[in-house]
Amino acid sequence: QCAARIPEAGAVLDLLEKCPEHQKKGDFPVVVFEGLDATGKTTITQSVKNTLNGILLRSPPACISQWRAIFDDEPAPIKRAFYAAGNYILASEIAKASTQAPVIIDRYWHSTAAYTIATEINGKVQDLPPVNDEVYQWPEDLLKPDLVL
């Protein structure tokens, strides 16, 4: 619906539609590094990639990262939709790459979930969703990594 106002939304959805459903991981390990901005994720992911002779992927994936600034200026629901779509596009890239080499990922679903929670609670810890809330549950249709650090 927002494609008329944000033409890039149509391009993101086109990429998302090309992703196969229920992607399966290859035989190589998939390791995600999560953390706040400027905490060394880029440095450590590059080092681990070099050490393991792996493939480095980032969230949002390169094919949509040029539109990140556009979506970051949008209201929270649109921004979250962009990053959620990016996770599924990235999952498709992970599935392919993990058939070739170890895959190292700079952010993935956890960052999207953390942002969603943070924007919903307005910084008040007492407003956190209850422990069993679905926001904490890994999406059933999203490829899971082997390890998250």
Short mmCIF file of C-alpha atoms in Angstrom, two decimals:
data_model
loop_
_atom_site.label_atom_id
_atom_site.label_comp_id
_atom_site.label_asym_id
_atom_site.label_seq_id
_atom_site.Cartn_x
_atom_site.Cartn_y
_atom_site.Cartn_z
CA GLN A 1 0.00 0.00 0.00
CA CYS A 2 2.85 2.40 0.64
CA ALA A 3 4.45 1.78 -2.80
CA ALA A 4 2.74 4.87 -4.23
CA ARG A 5 4.42 7.02 -1.56
CA ILE A 6 7.64 4.98 -1.33
CA PRO A 7 8.48 3.55 -4.78
CA GLU A 8 11.36 1.54 -3.27
CA ALA A 9 8.82 -0.54 -1.32
CA GLY A 10 7.73 -2.17 -4.58
CA ALA A 11 11.33 -3.10 -5.39
CA VAL A 12 11.81 -4.64 -1.92
CA LEU A 13 8.62 -6.67 -2.29
CA ASP A 14 9.68 -7.84 -5.75
CA LEU A 15 12.96 -9.15 -4.29
CA LEU A 16 11.07 -10.78 -1.42
CA GLU A 17 8.69 -12.57 -3.80
CA LYS A 18 11.66 -14.11 -5.62
CA CYS A 19 12.87 -15.80 -2.43
CA PRO A 20 11.94 -19.46 -2.10
CA GLU A 21 9.76 -20.32 0.88
CA HIS A 22 11.13 -22.45 3.73
CA GLN A 23 14.79 -22.11 2.84
CA LYS A 24 17.05 -24.90 4.00
CA LYS A 25 20.56 -24.34 5.28
CA GLY A 26 23.48 -26.03 3.55
CA ASP A 27 26.10 -28.18 5.29
CA PHE A 28 28.34 -25.30 6.38
CA PRO A 29 27.79 -23.50 9.72
CA VAL A 30 25.93 -20.19 9.95
CA VAL A 31 27.11 -17.84 12.71
CA VAL A 32 25.40 -14.53 13.55
CA PHE A 33 27.04 -11.68 15.44
CA GLU A 34 24.64 -9.28 17.15
CA GLY A 35 25.29 -6.13 19.13
CA LEU A 36 24.82 -2.43 19.45
CA ASP A 37 26.23 0.03 16.91
CA ALA A 38 29.97 0.67 17.14
CA THR A 39 30.73 -2.37 19.33
CA GLY A 40 33.09 -4.11 16.89
CA LYS A 41 30.72 -6.36 14.91
CA THR A 42 32.21 -5.35 11.56
CA THR A 43 35.74 -5.96 12.81
CA ILE A 44 34.98 -9.34 14.37
CA THR A 45 32.83 -10.60 11.50
CA GLN A 46 35.55 -9.74 8.99
CA SER A 47 38.17 -11.49 11.15
CA VAL A 48 36.06 -14.63 11.62
CA LYS A 49 35.22 -14.69 7.90
CA ASN A 50 38.93 -14.52 7.05
CA THR A 51 39.87 -17.16 9.64
CA LEU A 52 37.19 -19.61 8.46
CA ASN A 53 37.56 -18.71 4.78
CA GLY A 54 33.84 -18.00 4.91
CA ILE A 55 31.23 -15.79 3.34
CA LEU A 56 30.24 -12.56 5.09
CA LEU A 57 26.65 -11.33 4.85
CA ARG A 58 25.02 -8.31 6.48
CA SER A 59 21.55 -7.24 7.48
CA PRO A 60 19.95 -5.61 5.69
CA PRO A 61 21.30 -7.51 2.69
CA ALA A 62 23.32 -5.64 0.09
CA CYS A 63 20.53 -5.85 -2.51
CA ILE A 64 18.29 -3.55 -0.41
CA SER A 65 20.78 -1.65 1.74
CA GLN A 66 20.79 1.32 -0.66
CA TRP A 67 17.20 2.02 0.47
CA ARG A 68 17.92 1.81 4.19
CA ALA A 69 18.06 5.60 4.70
CA ILE A 70 14.70 6.01 2.98
CA PHE A 71 12.97 3.46 5.22
CA ASP A 72 14.74 4.67 8.36
CA ASP A 73 12.91 7.99 7.92
CA GLU A 74 9.50 6.29 7.79
CA PRO A 75 7.12 5.55 10.70
CA ALA A 76 8.08 2.55 12.86
CA PRO A 77 5.68 0.00 11.24
CA ILE A 78 7.05 0.69 7.74
CA LYS A 79 10.62 0.67 9.00
CA ARG A 80 10.03 -2.68 10.76
CA ALA A 81 8.47 -4.14 7.62
CA PHE A 82 11.58 -3.16 5.64
CA TYR A 83 13.90 -4.89 8.10
CA ALA A 84 11.63 -7.94 8.39
CA ALA A 85 11.59 -8.29 4.60
CA GLY A 86 15.37 -7.92 4.68
CA ASN A 87 15.62 -10.89 7.06
CA TYR A 88 13.76 -13.13 4.61
CA ILE A 89 15.82 -11.92 1.66
CA LEU A 90 18.96 -12.51 3.74
CA ALA A 91 17.73 -16.01 4.63
CA SER A 92 17.64 -16.82 0.94
CA GLU A 93 21.24 -15.62 0.59
CA ILE A 94 22.25 -17.62 3.69
CA ALA A 95 20.70 -20.80 2.30
CA LYS A 96 22.69 -20.48 -0.92
CA ALA A 97 25.97 -19.39 0.71
CA SER A 98 25.88 -22.15 3.34
CA THR A 99 26.19 -24.75 0.59
CA GLN A 100 29.59 -23.25 -0.33
CA ALA A 101 31.38 -22.15 2.87
CA PRO A 102 30.83 -21.12 6.50
CA VAL A 103 28.54 -18.09 6.67
CA ILE A 104 29.20 -15.19 9.03
CA ILE A 105 26.39 -12.68 9.47
CA ASP A 106 26.56 -9.14 10.79
CA ARG A 107 23.07 -8.85 12.42
CA TYR A 108 19.93 -10.83 11.63
CA TRP A 109 16.48 -11.39 13.13
CA HIS A 110 17.54 -10.58 16.70
CA SER A 111 18.27 -6.96 15.82
CA THR A 112 14.86 -6.60 14.19
CA ALA A 113 13.14 -8.10 17.24
CA ALA A 114 15.12 -5.90 19.64
CA TYR A 115 14.25 -2.77 17.66
CA THR A 116 10.57 -3.75 17.59
CA ILE A 117 10.50 -4.24 21.35
CA ALA A 118 12.42 -1.03 22.02
CA THR A 119 10.10 1.11 19.89
CA GLU A 120 6.99 -0.41 21.45
CA ILE A 121 7.97 0.13 25.09
CA ASN A 122 9.26 3.69 24.80
CA GLY A 123 12.26 2.84 26.99
CA LYS A 124 10.24 1.69 29.99
CA VAL A 125 11.41 -1.71 31.22
CA GLN A 126 8.12 -2.31 33.02
CA ASP A 127 6.39 -2.13 29.60
CA LEU A 128 8.34 -5.08 28.16
CA PRO A 129 6.13 -7.76 26.61
CA PRO A 130 5.56 -10.80 28.88
CA VAL A 131 8.12 -13.62 28.76
CA ASN A 132 6.01 -15.84 26.49
CA ASP A 133 5.09 -13.09 24.01
CA GLU A 134 5.42 -14.03 20.34
CA VAL A 135 7.82 -11.14 19.72
CA TYR A 136 10.51 -13.27 21.41
CA GLN A 137 9.80 -16.36 19.30
CA TRP A 138 11.84 -17.12 16.22
CA PRO A 139 9.58 -16.98 13.11
CA GLU A 140 8.79 -20.56 12.06
CA ASP A 141 9.37 -19.80 8.38
CA LEU A 142 12.74 -18.05 8.81
CA LEU A 143 16.02 -19.96 8.38
CA LYS A 144 17.80 -20.38 11.74
CA PRO A 145 21.54 -19.92 12.26
CA ASP A 146 23.66 -22.51 14.04
CA LEU A 147 25.11 -20.03 16.52
CA VAL A 148 24.31 -16.48 17.64
CA LEU A 149 26.87 -14.38 19.51
#
